[in-house]
mmCIF file of C-alpha atoms in Angstrom:
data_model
loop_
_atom_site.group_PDB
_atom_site.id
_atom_site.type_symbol
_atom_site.label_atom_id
_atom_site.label_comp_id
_atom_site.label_asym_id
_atom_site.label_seq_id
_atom_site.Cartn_x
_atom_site.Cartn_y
_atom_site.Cartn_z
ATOM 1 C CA UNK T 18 -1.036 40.733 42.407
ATOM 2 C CA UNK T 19 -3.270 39.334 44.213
ATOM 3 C CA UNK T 20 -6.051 37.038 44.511
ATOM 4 C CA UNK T 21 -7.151 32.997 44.809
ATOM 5 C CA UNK T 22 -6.443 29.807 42.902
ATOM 6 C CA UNK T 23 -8.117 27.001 42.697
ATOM 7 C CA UNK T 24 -6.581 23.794 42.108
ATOM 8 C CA UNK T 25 -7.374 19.941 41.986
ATOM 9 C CA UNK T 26 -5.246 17.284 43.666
ATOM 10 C CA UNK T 27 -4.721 13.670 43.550
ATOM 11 C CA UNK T 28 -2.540 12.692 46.536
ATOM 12 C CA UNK T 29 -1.247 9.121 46.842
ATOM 13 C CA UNK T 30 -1.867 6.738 50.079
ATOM 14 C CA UNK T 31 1.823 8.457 51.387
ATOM 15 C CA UNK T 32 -0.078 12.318 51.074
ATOM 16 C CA UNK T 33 2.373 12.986 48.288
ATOM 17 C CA UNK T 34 0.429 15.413 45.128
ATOM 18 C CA UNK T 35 0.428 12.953 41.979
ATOM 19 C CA UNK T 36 -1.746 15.034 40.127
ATOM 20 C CA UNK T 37 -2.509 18.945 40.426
ATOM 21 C CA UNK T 38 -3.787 21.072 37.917
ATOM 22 C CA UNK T 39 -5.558 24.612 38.025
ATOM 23 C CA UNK T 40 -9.171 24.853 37.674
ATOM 24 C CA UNK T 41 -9.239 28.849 38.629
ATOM 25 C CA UNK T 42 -7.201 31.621 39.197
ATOM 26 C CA UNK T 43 -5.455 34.716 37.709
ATOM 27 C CA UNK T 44 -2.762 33.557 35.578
ATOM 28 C CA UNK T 45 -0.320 35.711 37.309
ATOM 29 C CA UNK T 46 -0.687 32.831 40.528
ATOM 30 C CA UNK T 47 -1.555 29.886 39.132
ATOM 31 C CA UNK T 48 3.173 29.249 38.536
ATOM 32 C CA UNK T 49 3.194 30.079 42.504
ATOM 33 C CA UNK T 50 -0.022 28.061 43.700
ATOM 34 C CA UNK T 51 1.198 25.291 41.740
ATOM 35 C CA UNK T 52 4.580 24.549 42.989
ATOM 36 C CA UNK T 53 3.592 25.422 46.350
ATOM 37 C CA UNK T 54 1.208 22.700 45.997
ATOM 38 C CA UNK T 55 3.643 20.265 44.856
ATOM 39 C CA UNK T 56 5.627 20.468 47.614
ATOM 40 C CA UNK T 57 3.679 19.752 50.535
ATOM 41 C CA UNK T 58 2.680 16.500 51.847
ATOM 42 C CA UNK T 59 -0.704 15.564 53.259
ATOM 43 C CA UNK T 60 -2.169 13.404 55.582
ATOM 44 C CA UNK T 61 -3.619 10.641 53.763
ATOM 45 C CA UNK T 62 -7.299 9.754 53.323
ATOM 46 C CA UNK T 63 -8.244 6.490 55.469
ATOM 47 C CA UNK T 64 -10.905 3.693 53.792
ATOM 48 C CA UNK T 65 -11.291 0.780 56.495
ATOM 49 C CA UNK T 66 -8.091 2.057 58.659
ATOM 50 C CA UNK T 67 -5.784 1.884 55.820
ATOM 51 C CA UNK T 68 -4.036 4.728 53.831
ATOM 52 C CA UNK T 69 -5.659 5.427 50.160
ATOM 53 C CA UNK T 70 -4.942 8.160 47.606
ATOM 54 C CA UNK T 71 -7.587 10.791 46.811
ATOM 55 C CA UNK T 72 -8.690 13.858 45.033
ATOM 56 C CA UNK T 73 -9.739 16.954 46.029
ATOM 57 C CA UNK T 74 -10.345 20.538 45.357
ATOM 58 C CA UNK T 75 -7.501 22.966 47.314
ATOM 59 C CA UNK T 76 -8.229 26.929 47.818
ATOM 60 C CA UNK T 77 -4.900 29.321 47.746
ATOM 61 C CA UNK T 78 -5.667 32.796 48.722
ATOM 62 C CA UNK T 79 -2.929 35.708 47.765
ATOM 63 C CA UNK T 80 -3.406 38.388 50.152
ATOM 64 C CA UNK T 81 -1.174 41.643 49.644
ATOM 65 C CA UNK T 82 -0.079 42.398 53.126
#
C-alpha cells in the first residue's frame, strides 16, 4: 500500500506531539503515520525568543520502493 497521510499536530513548547489526529489518508496508513508521528520530537515554535507549543498540518508520503 501506498500513498500519503495527512495529519494535524499540536506540539508543546519542548517539540513533544500533544495532539495528532488524521485529517487524510488511506486507512491502511493512517495506524503507521500516526505512531510515527508520535514519536518524534520537534523543534519548538519561538514567540519573542521563547519556546511555545503549536499546531500544524504534517504530510507523510508512502512510497513503495
Amino acid at each position: 500500500v501506498q500513498g500519503t497521510v495527512v495529519l494535524m499536530m499540536v506540539v508543546d513548547e519542548r517539540g513533544v506531539p500533544m495532539q495528532v489526529r488524521v485529517l487524510d489518508g488511506p486507512v491502511a496508513l493512517q495506524d503507521a503515520a500516526l505512531q510515527a508521528a508520535r514519536q518524534w520530537r520537534f523543534e519548538p515554535a519561538q514567540m519573542d525568543g521563547h519556546p511555545v507549543a503549536a499546531s500544524f498540518r504534517l504530510t507523510l508520503n508512502f512510497r513503495l520502493r
